[in-house]
């Protein structure tokens, strides 16, 4: 079966750095997505990691270790607008085989 | 570019009623899919399509039908609504190149079945 684990909630301070972890156990692996979802809105694409290592996109970076079944999303210089849920999702096969975690709700406080 | 457009945004149905959730995209994406999102659960795939005339079942297809007569449109039909179908429904589309762009989601339809 497919299993994706990420913390339910996190709190961090404006201007700080926060790391959101995601561990997965899937039958097959093609890549791992991170999405951001503000309350009441649609998810928006942040990153898709296929190979091991760190990929940086501005204030956001995503890391993948396929051997450990582990990924993290790193958010730097936190802003209030970063308060949202962050969804980890694994593509383990064809187009349809994308399993989403329940998401990590991040609250950024002043 | 409107992206992915879903209608309606909100809907209340009585048990046993049927309805169609509309989804349209103007990005010429080959792939389209329907997800539902429930509290405490991740997004779950209902049905998907890899091109016009081609559809298949996802993880939770029971009680739903889809069709894909054009590249642009991918409606989701609830055959006989049940309270268990109360959820937020998202339509998503993508090209095969998901590395750079991922899925584009619509703004969602919030459905309540009473």
XYZ file of N, CA, C and O in Angstrom, chain A residues 30 33 35 37 39-45 47-48 50 57 87 91 93-103, chain B residues 31-33 35 37 40-43 45 48-50 57 90 92-94 98-103 105-107 110:
224
model
N 8.295 7.500 -8.656
C 8.714 8.279 -9.813
C 9.145 9.685 -9.402
O 10.032 10.273 -10.040
N 5.951 15.451 -5.067
C 5.452 16.816 -5.202
C 5.353 17.492 -3.840
O 5.081 16.849 -2.831
N 2.966 20.857 -2.612
C 1.975 21.859 -2.975
C 1.694 22.737 -1.755
O 1.777 22.282 -0.613
N -1.355 25.081 -0.039
C -2.797 25.290 -0.106
C -3.240 26.237 1.004
O -3.213 25.881 2.179
N -6.078 28.268 3.107
C -7.403 27.864 3.565
C -8.480 28.295 2.573
O -8.536 29.469 2.173
N -9.312 27.360 2.171
C -10.417 27.657 1.265
C -10.025 27.838 -0.183
O -10.857 28.236 -1.005
N -8.778 27.538 -0.498
C -8.310 27.724 -1.872
C -7.790 26.410 -2.458
O -7.722 25.387 -1.780
N -7.421 26.461 -3.715
C -6.890 25.288 -4.403
C -5.406 25.116 -4.090
O -4.705 26.090 -3.815
N -4.901 23.893 -4.152
C -3.452 23.685 -4.030
C -2.719 24.322 -5.198
O -3.213 24.326 -6.335
N -1.539 24.853 -4.920
C -0.698 25.390 -5.990
C 0.655 24.679 -5.946
O 1.199 24.416 -4.878
N 1.190 24.412 -7.103
C 2.409 23.628 -7.264
C 3.619 24.387 -6.759
O 3.819 25.561 -7.079
N 6.930 22.253 -6.101
C 8.116 21.552 -6.606
C 7.791 20.103 -6.903
O 6.786 19.561 -6.444
N 8.651 19.502 -7.707
C 8.553 18.077 -8.038
C 9.969 17.548 -8.080
O 10.747 17.910 -8.963
N 12.614 14.467 -8.479
C 12.764 13.128 -9.059
C 14.059 12.478 -8.564
O 14.099 11.291 -8.256
N 14.199 27.073 -5.001
C 13.389 27.987 -5.808
C 13.083 29.192 -4.931
O 12.098 29.212 -4.203
N 1.260 20.276 1.226
C 0.907 18.907 0.885
C 2.074 18.206 0.213
O 2.644 18.732 -0.747
N 4.312 10.319 -6.568
C 3.924 9.673 -7.824
C 4.637 8.325 -7.868
O 5.858 8.279 -7.998
N 3.678 5.645 -9.925
C 3.446 4.838 -11.120
C 3.029 5.733 -12.252
O 3.623 6.767 -12.505
N 1.948 5.361 -12.939
C 1.457 6.186 -14.023
C 0.826 7.464 -13.526
O 0.857 7.781 -12.339
N 0.224 8.198 -14.436
C -0.374 9.481 -14.103
C -1.300 9.384 -12.905
O -1.338 10.276 -12.064
N -2.040 8.297 -12.810
C -3.061 8.217 -11.772
C -2.509 7.855 -10.407
O -3.203 7.984 -9.405
N -1.311 7.398 -10.349
C -0.781 6.908 -9.083
C -0.044 8.019 -8.333
O 1.173 7.994 -8.180
N -0.810 9.003 -7.909
C -0.285 10.085 -7.085
C -1.036 10.041 -5.770
O -2.247 10.219 -5.732
N -0.310 9.799 -4.686
C -0.900 9.701 -3.356
C -0.511 10.930 -2.559
O 0.675 11.239 -2.442
N -1.527 11.602 -1.997
C -1.292 12.817 -1.222
C -1.283 12.509 0.273
O -2.075 11.702 0.766
N -0.388 13.181 0.987
C -0.461 13.180 2.430
C -1.580 14.100 2.888
O -2.183 14.827 2.082
N -1.869 14.105 4.193
C -2.978 14.915 4.704
C -2.612 16.392 4.794
O -3.482 17.241 4.952
N -1.327 16.696 4.658
C -0.908 18.084 4.696
C -0.449 18.547 6.063
O -0.913 18.045 7.090
N -3.943 15.793 -19.706
C -4.361 15.047 -18.528
C -5.305 15.873 -17.682
O -5.046 17.041 -17.395
N -6.392 15.241 -17.239
C -7.316 15.883 -16.306
C -7.763 14.870 -15.279
O -7.800 13.655 -15.546
N -8.112 15.362 -14.090
C -8.503 14.450 -13.019
C -9.429 15.154 -12.038
O -9.482 16.387 -11.993
N -10.441 15.129 -7.901
C -10.077 14.739 -6.547
C -11.162 15.212 -5.596
O -11.844 16.199 -5.831
N -11.457 16.210 -1.359
C -10.642 16.515 -0.189
C -11.537 16.562 1.030
O -12.478 17.367 1.093
N -8.813 15.710 7.487
C -8.035 14.606 8.033
C -7.603 13.572 7.013
O -7.019 12.552 7.377
N -7.902 13.841 5.749
C -7.508 12.912 4.690
C -6.842 13.696 3.574
O -7.158 14.864 3.351
N -5.943 13.035 2.891
C -5.324 13.685 1.744
C -6.279 13.741 0.563
O -7.331 13.104 0.571
N -5.902 14.480 -0.441
C -6.672 14.478 -1.678
C -6.739 13.052 -2.221
O -5.726 12.352 -2.275
N -8.043 10.576 -5.457
C -8.376 10.594 -6.873
C -9.672 9.837 -7.125
O -9.810 8.679 -6.727
N -9.877 9.930 -13.684
C -8.902 10.695 -14.426
C -9.015 10.402 -15.911
O -9.663 9.429 -16.323
N -8.366 11.248 -16.710
C -8.389 11.093 -18.166
C -7.038 11.513 -18.730
O -6.494 12.543 -18.335
N -6.517 10.716 -19.655
C -5.233 11.057 -20.269
C -5.428 11.612 -21.682
O -4.442 11.830 -22.388
N -10.775 4.864 -13.737
C -11.116 5.046 -12.336
C -9.879 5.318 -11.501
O -8.802 4.786 -11.755
N -12.027 18.954 -6.294
C -11.084 19.715 -7.114
C -10.870 19.004 -8.444
O -10.652 17.795 -8.491
N -8.264 18.957 -11.694
C -6.871 19.322 -11.952
C -6.493 18.919 -13.363
O -7.050 17.970 -13.924
N -5.542 19.641 -13.925
C -5.058 19.282 -15.257
C -3.545 19.407 -15.300
O -2.934 20.092 -14.472
N -2.937 18.722 -16.266
C -1.495 18.826 -16.424
C -1.079 18.351 -17.808
O -1.847 17.694 -18.511
N 5.412 17.197 -15.762
C 4.998 17.624 -14.425
C 6.172 18.129 -13.602
O 5.989 18.697 -12.545
N 7.378 17.905 -14.100
C 8.536 18.320 -13.323
C 8.532 19.827 -13.137
O 8.799 20.344 -12.070
N 8.226 20.524 -14.173
C 8.277 21.983 -14.090
C 6.961 22.622 -13.676
O 6.957 23.703 -13.115
N 5.854 21.955 -13.958
C 4.577 22.630 -13.781
C 3.604 21.941 -12.841
O 2.677 22.557 -12.341
N 3.751 20.671 -12.590
C 2.830 19.980 -11.701
C 1.416 20.024 -12.238
O 1.164 20.208 -13.418
N 0.471 19.830 -11.336
C -0.926 19.918 -11.680
C -1.424 21.343 -11.453
O -1.013 21.993 -10.493
N -4.774 23.168 -10.388
C -6.073 22.844 -9.782
C -7.068 23.976 -10.015
O -6.695 25.157 -10.052
N -8.338 23.585 -10.145
C -9.415 24.564 -10.116
C -9.652 25.026 -8.693
O -9.057 24.504 -7.743
N -10.542 26.000 -8.536
C -10.775 26.608 -7.223
C -11.670 25.761 -6.326
O -11.844 26.091 -5.155
N -17.577 23.160 -3.345
C -17.902 22.708 -1.994
C -19.317 22.153 -1.999
O -20.275 22.903 -2.144
